[in-house]
Structures are given as C-alpha cells and as structure tokens.
Amino acid sequence: MKEVFRTNDLVKLSFIEHLLQEAGIQYFIADQHISAVEGNIGAFPRRVMVADDLAAAAQTALAEVEPG
C-alpha cells in the first residue's frame, strides 16, 4: 500500500474519502483510531493509503486538495 495523503484535519479527511469513493478507488485510513491513545489532541495525522497500482489514480483524484 502507498500513502497518498496525510492530514490532521478531520473535515479534509472526510472530503478526501468522498473524492476517492466518487473515483471508485478503495482506500484505507491508517492511524484513524490513534485518537483514543492521544486523547483527541490531533497530534497524529491520519494517513490515506491505497493499493500500489491505484496510487496514480488516487493522486489524480486528490490533485486539487491542498496538503495538510
């Protein structure tokens, strides 16, 4: 799997998920449940992961989203 996006912003993460779903790209959100450990302070970014062969399509789908 390859990381295509990383963010602490849960609203942006939701938008990223929407864009990938619309493009028909399966994804996995890594570190999504770390908030239970960190106490919801937002210190650890969530990583959006896709299969290696879908990385180029995912990056195209997310091209207009600013990092972070």
Tab-separated table of N, CA, C and O in Angstrom:
chain	number	residue	atom	x	y	z
A	1	MET	N	0.837	-1.179	0.000
A	1	MET	CA	0.000	0.000	0.000
A	1	MET	C	0.880	1.240	0.000
A	1	MET	O	1.988	1.217	0.520
A	2	LYS	N	0.343	2.290	-0.561
A	2	LYS	CA	1.092	3.535	-0.666
A	2	LYS	C	0.284	4.677	-0.064
A	2	LYS	O	-0.925	4.772	-0.253
A	3	GLU	N	0.965	5.549	0.668
A	3	GLU	CA	0.315	6.721	1.252
A	3	GLU	C	0.107	7.774	0.161
A	3	GLU	O	1.045	8.130	-0.542
A	4	VAL	N	-1.140	8.277	0.052
A	4	VAL	CA	-1.429	9.306	-0.943
A	4	VAL	C	-1.819	10.633	-0.310
A	4	VAL	O	-1.856	11.659	-0.988
A	5	PHE	N	-2.109	10.619	0.992
A	5	PHE	CA	-2.460	11.862	1.674
A	5	PHE	C	-2.281	11.672	3.168
A	5	PHE	O	-2.446	10.576	3.687
A	6	ARG	N	-1.974	12.782	3.853
A	6	ARG	CA	-1.795	12.765	5.308
A	6	ARG	C	-2.371	14.067	5.857
A	6	ARG	O	-2.058	15.146	5.355
A	7	THR	N	-3.221	13.954	6.885
A	7	THR	CA	-3.808	15.168	7.455
A	7	THR	C	-4.257	14.958	8.898
A	7	THR	O	-4.586	13.844	9.299
A	8	ASN	N	-4.284	16.054	9.645
A	8	ASN	CA	-4.865	16.090	10.990
A	8	ASN	C	-6.297	16.604	10.938
A	8	ASN	O	-7.018	16.523	11.925
A	9	ASP	N	-6.684	17.185	9.824
A	9	ASP	CA	-7.984	17.838	9.652
A	9	ASP	C	-9.052	16.796	9.310
A	9	ASP	O	-9.062	16.247	8.208
A	10	LEU	N	-9.965	16.544	10.247
A	10	LEU	CA	-10.969	15.514	10.034
A	10	LEU	C	-11.986	15.893	8.967
A	10	LEU	O	-12.535	15.018	8.291
A	11	VAL	N	-12.228	17.182	8.779
A	11	VAL	CA	-13.128	17.628	7.718
A	11	VAL	C	-12.488	17.367	6.356
A	11	VAL	O	-13.129	16.852	5.436
A	12	LYS	N	-11.211	17.692	6.239
A	12	LYS	CA	-10.491	17.432	4.988
A	12	LYS	C	-10.422	15.931	4.722
A	12	LYS	O	-10.565	15.486	3.586
A	13	LEU	N	-10.225	15.153	5.767
A	13	LEU	CA	-10.180	13.702	5.619
A	13	LEU	C	-11.505	13.169	5.069
A	13	LEU	O	-11.518	12.321	4.181
A	14	SER	N	-12.591	13.701	5.554
A	14	SER	CA	-13.906	13.306	5.056
A	14	SER	C	-14.049	13.648	3.573
A	14	SER	O	-14.590	12.865	2.789
A	15	PHE	N	-13.551	14.812	3.176
A	15	PHE	CA	-13.597	15.232	1.778
A	15	PHE	C	-12.740	14.312	0.905
A	15	PHE	O	-13.149	13.912	-0.187
A	16	ILE	N	-11.572	13.948	1.406
A	16	ILE	CA	-10.679	13.031	0.702
A	16	ILE	C	-11.382	11.689	0.478
A	16	ILE	O	-11.346	11.133	-0.624
A	17	GLU	N	-12.033	11.196	1.533
A	17	GLU	CA	-12.759	9.934	1.413
A	17	GLU	C	-13.848	10.035	0.349
A	17	GLU	O	-14.019	9.123	-0.461
A	18	HIS	N	-14.558	11.147	0.337
A	18	HIS	CA	-15.611	11.359	-0.660
A	18	HIS	C	-15.036	11.335	-2.077
A	18	HIS	O	-15.582	10.677	-2.964
A	19	LEU	N	-13.936	12.045	-2.289
A	19	LEU	CA	-13.325	12.094	-3.621
A	19	LEU	C	-12.881	10.707	-4.084
A	19	LEU	O	-13.083	10.345	-5.244
A	20	LEU	N	-12.290	9.952	-3.190
A	20	LEU	CA	-11.838	8.609	-3.557
A	20	LEU	C	-13.017	7.675	-3.833
A	20	LEU	O	-12.971	6.878	-4.772
A	21	GLN	N	-14.074	7.797	-3.048
A	21	GLN	CA	-15.266	6.983	-3.297
A	21	GLN	C	-15.878	7.322	-4.649
A	21	GLN	O	-16.268	6.425	-5.399
A	22	GLU	N	-15.958	8.615	-4.969
A	22	GLU	CA	-16.504	9.041	-6.251
A	22	GLU	C	-15.677	8.520	-7.418
A	22	GLU	O	-16.208	8.235	-8.485
A	23	ALA	N	-14.364	8.411	-7.208
A	23	ALA	CA	-13.467	7.914	-8.254
A	23	ALA	C	-13.434	6.379	-8.300
A	23	ALA	O	-12.790	5.805	-9.176
A	24	GLY	N	-14.114	5.729	-7.350
A	24	GLY	CA	-14.138	4.269	-7.319
A	24	GLY	C	-12.849	3.650	-6.839
A	24	GLY	O	-12.511	2.526	-7.212
A	25	ILE	N	-12.109	4.377	-6.017
A	25	ILE	CA	-10.810	3.910	-5.529
A	25	ILE	C	-10.948	3.430	-4.085
A	25	ILE	O	-11.388	4.182	-3.218
A	26	GLN	N	-10.583	2.179	-3.849
A	26	GLN	CA	-10.610	1.643	-2.494
A	26	GLN	C	-9.426	2.203	-1.720
A	26	GLN	O	-8.327	2.330	-2.251
A	27	TYR	N	-9.659	2.521	-0.460
A	27	TYR	CA	-8.626	3.144	0.369
A	27	TYR	C	-8.712	2.611	1.784
A	27	TYR	O	-9.683	1.957	2.170
A	28	PHE	N	-7.705	2.930	2.568
A	28	PHE	CA	-7.647	2.570	3.976
A	28	PHE	C	-7.124	3.776	4.734
A	28	PHE	O	-6.150	4.407	4.301
A	29	ILE	N	-7.763	4.115	5.852
A	29	ILE	CA	-7.290	5.217	6.689
A	29	ILE	C	-6.459	4.623	7.820
A	29	ILE	O	-6.988	3.968	8.723
A	30	ALA	N	-5.162	4.849	7.765
A	30	ALA	CA	-4.257	4.369	8.813
A	30	ALA	C	-4.222	5.374	9.949
A	30	ALA	O	-4.378	6.576	9.730
A	31	ASP	N	-4.044	4.903	11.143
A	31	ASP	CA	-3.945	5.731	12.349
A	31	ASP	C	-5.262	6.409	12.707
A	31	ASP	O	-5.277	7.366	13.467
A	32	GLN	N	-6.365	5.907	12.203
A	32	GLN	CA	-7.663	6.532	12.457
A	32	GLN	C	-8.073	6.405	13.919
A	32	GLN	O	-8.716	7.293	14.460
A	33	HIS	N	-7.689	5.334	14.562
A	33	HIS	CA	-8.126	5.098	15.937
A	33	HIS	C	-7.068	5.481	16.968
A	33	HIS	O	-7.237	5.200	18.144
A	34	ILE	N	-6.040	6.138	16.538
A	34	ILE	CA	-4.996	6.544	17.484
A	34	ILE	C	-5.489	7.657	18.403
A	34	ILE	O	-4.928	7.904	19.457
A	35	SER	N	-6.601	8.313	18.036
A	35	SER	CA	-7.143	9.378	18.877
A	35	SER	C	-7.483	8.861	20.272
A	35	SER	O	-7.442	9.614	21.243
A	36	ALA	N	-7.810	7.580	20.383
A	36	ALA	CA	-8.090	7.000	21.696
A	36	ALA	C	-6.840	7.024	22.567
A	36	ALA	O	-6.924	7.191	23.780
A	37	VAL	N	-5.685	6.893	21.941
A	37	VAL	CA	-4.420	6.901	22.668
A	37	VAL	C	-3.938	8.323	22.926
A	37	VAL	O	-3.444	8.639	23.996
A	38	GLU	N	-4.108	9.200	21.937
A	38	GLU	CA	-3.587	10.559	22.046
A	38	GLU	C	-4.505	11.508	22.800
A	38	GLU	O	-4.130	12.635	23.088
A	39	GLY	N	-5.731	11.103	23.072
A	39	GLY	CA	-6.646	11.959	23.812
A	39	GLY	C	-7.316	13.029	22.961
A	39	GLY	O	-7.648	14.098	23.453
A	40	ASN	N	-7.489	12.768	21.667
A	40	ASN	CA	-8.157	13.689	20.734
A	40	ASN	C	-7.493	15.056	20.625
A	40	ASN	O	-8.158	16.072	20.440
A	41	ILE	N	-6.174	15.107	20.731
A	41	ILE	CA	-5.484	16.390	20.590
A	41	ILE	C	-5.057	16.665	19.150
A	41	ILE	O	-4.593	17.747	18.843
A	42	GLY	N	-5.196	15.698	18.266
A	42	GLY	CA	-4.872	15.901	16.855
A	42	GLY	C	-3.389	15.926	16.543
A	42	GLY	O	-2.972	16.508	15.551
A	43	ALA	N	-2.592	15.306	17.386
A	43	ALA	CA	-1.145	15.338	17.186
A	43	ALA	C	-0.671	14.370	16.100
A	43	ALA	O	0.362	14.595	15.487
A	44	PHE	N	-1.428	13.320	15.870
A	44	PHE	CA	-1.019	12.309	14.902
A	44	PHE	C	-1.886	12.392	13.659
A	44	PHE	O	-3.103	12.233	13.740
A	45	PRO	N	-1.289	12.645	12.514
A	45	PRO	CA	-2.091	12.728	11.285
A	45	PRO	C	-2.601	11.362	10.861
A	45	PRO	O	-1.973	10.334	11.128
A	46	ARG	N	-3.746	11.375	10.222
A	46	ARG	CA	-4.308	10.166	9.637
A	46	ARG	C	-3.713	10.030	8.246
A	46	ARG	O	-3.556	11.021	7.534
A	47	ARG	N	-3.373	8.808	7.854
A	47	ARG	CA	-2.766	8.567	6.554
A	47	ARG	C	-3.760	7.838	5.658
A	47	ARG	O	-4.337	6.839	6.064
A	48	VAL	N	-3.930	8.341	4.443
A	48	VAL	CA	-4.808	7.705	3.468
A	48	VAL	C	-3.939	6.811	2.597
A	48	VAL	O	-3.012	7.281	1.938
A	49	MET	N	-4.249	5.515	2.619
A	49	MET	CA	-3.461	4.521	1.919
A	49	MET	C	-4.297	3.889	0.811
A	49	MET	O	-5.495	3.670	0.985
A	50	VAL	N	-3.650	3.612	-0.328
A	50	VAL	CA	-4.301	2.904	-1.434
A	50	VAL	C	-3.342	1.828	-1.939
A	50	VAL	O	-2.149	1.875	-1.666
A	51	ALA	N	-3.887	0.892	-2.692
A	51	ALA	CA	-3.048	-0.141	-3.295
A	51	ALA	C	-2.041	0.517	-4.237
A	51	ALA	O	-2.330	1.552	-4.845
A	52	ASP	N	-0.872	-0.073	-4.346
A	52	ASP	CA	0.195	0.496	-5.175
A	52	ASP	C	-0.268	0.803	-6.596
A	52	ASP	O	0.072	1.855	-7.141
A	53	ASP	N	-1.058	-0.090	-7.181
A	53	ASP	CA	-1.481	0.115	-8.563
A	53	ASP	C	-2.568	1.186	-8.713
A	53	ASP	O	-2.864	1.609	-9.823
A	54	LEU	N	-3.142	1.656	-7.601
A	54	LEU	CA	-4.160	2.713	-7.649
A	54	LEU	C	-3.610	4.071	-7.219
A	54	LEU	O	-4.338	5.059	-7.226
A	55	ALA	N	-2.339	4.118	-6.851
A	55	ALA	CA	-1.762	5.354	-6.317
A	55	ALA	C	-1.821	6.509	-7.310
A	55	ALA	O	-2.165	7.630	-6.942
A	56	ALA	N	-1.510	6.269	-8.563
A	56	ALA	CA	-1.530	7.342	-9.563
A	56	ALA	C	-2.945	7.875	-9.756
A	56	ALA	O	-3.149	9.097	-9.819
A	57	ALA	N	-3.926	6.992	-9.809
A	57	ALA	CA	-5.323	7.419	-9.965
A	57	ALA	C	-5.783	8.199	-8.736
A	57	ALA	O	-6.492	9.203	-8.856
A	58	ALA	N	-5.374	7.760	-7.556
A	58	ALA	CA	-5.742	8.457	-6.319
A	58	ALA	C	-5.111	9.843	-6.266
A	58	ALA	O	-5.774	10.810	-5.898
A	59	GLN	N	-3.859	9.944	-6.660
A	59	GLN	CA	-3.193	11.245	-6.651
A	59	GLN	C	-3.843	12.199	-7.654
A	59	GLN	O	-3.958	13.390	-7.379
A	60	THR	N	-4.311	11.679	-8.764
A	60	THR	CA	-5.026	12.499	-9.737
A	60	THR	C	-6.345	12.979	-9.141
A	60	THR	O	-6.705	14.154	-9.271
A	61	ALA	N	-7.070	12.087	-8.465
A	61	ALA	CA	-8.357	12.436	-7.860
A	61	ALA	C	-8.197	13.477	-6.761
A	61	ALA	O	-9.078	14.295	-6.530
A	62	LEU	N	-7.035	13.473	-6.094
A	62	LEU	CA	-6.797	14.375	-4.980
A	62	LEU	C	-5.910	15.574	-5.346
A	62	LEU	O	-5.512	16.326	-4.456
A	63	ALA	N	-5.645	15.772	-6.600
A	63	ALA	CA	-4.686	16.777	-7.053
A	63	ALA	C	-5.028	18.196	-6.605
A	63	ALA	O	-4.125	18.990	-6.347
A	64	GLU	N	-6.297	18.532	-6.500
A	64	GLU	CA	-6.677	19.905	-6.159
A	64	GLU	C	-6.853	20.147	-4.664
A	64	GLU	O	-7.187	21.250	-4.253
A	65	VAL	N	-6.604	19.121	-3.852
A	65	VAL	CA	-6.732	19.260	-2.404
A	65	VAL	C	-5.373	19.664	-1.840
A	65	VAL	O	-4.375	18.997	-2.076
A	66	GLU	N	-5.359	20.762	-1.078
A	66	GLU	CA	-4.094	21.222	-0.504
A	66	GLU	C	-3.645	20.265	0.596
A	66	GLU	O	-4.446	19.820	1.402
A	67	PRO	N	-2.352	19.957	0.635
A	67	PRO	CA	-1.824	19.063	1.669
A	67	PRO	C	-2.044	19.628	3.066
A	67	PRO	O	-2.104	20.833	3.259
A	68	GLY	N	-2.109	18.693	4.016
A	68	GLY	CA	-2.185	19.115	5.416
A	68	GLY	C	-3.467	19.011	6.025
A	68	GLY	O	-4.421	18.633	6.129
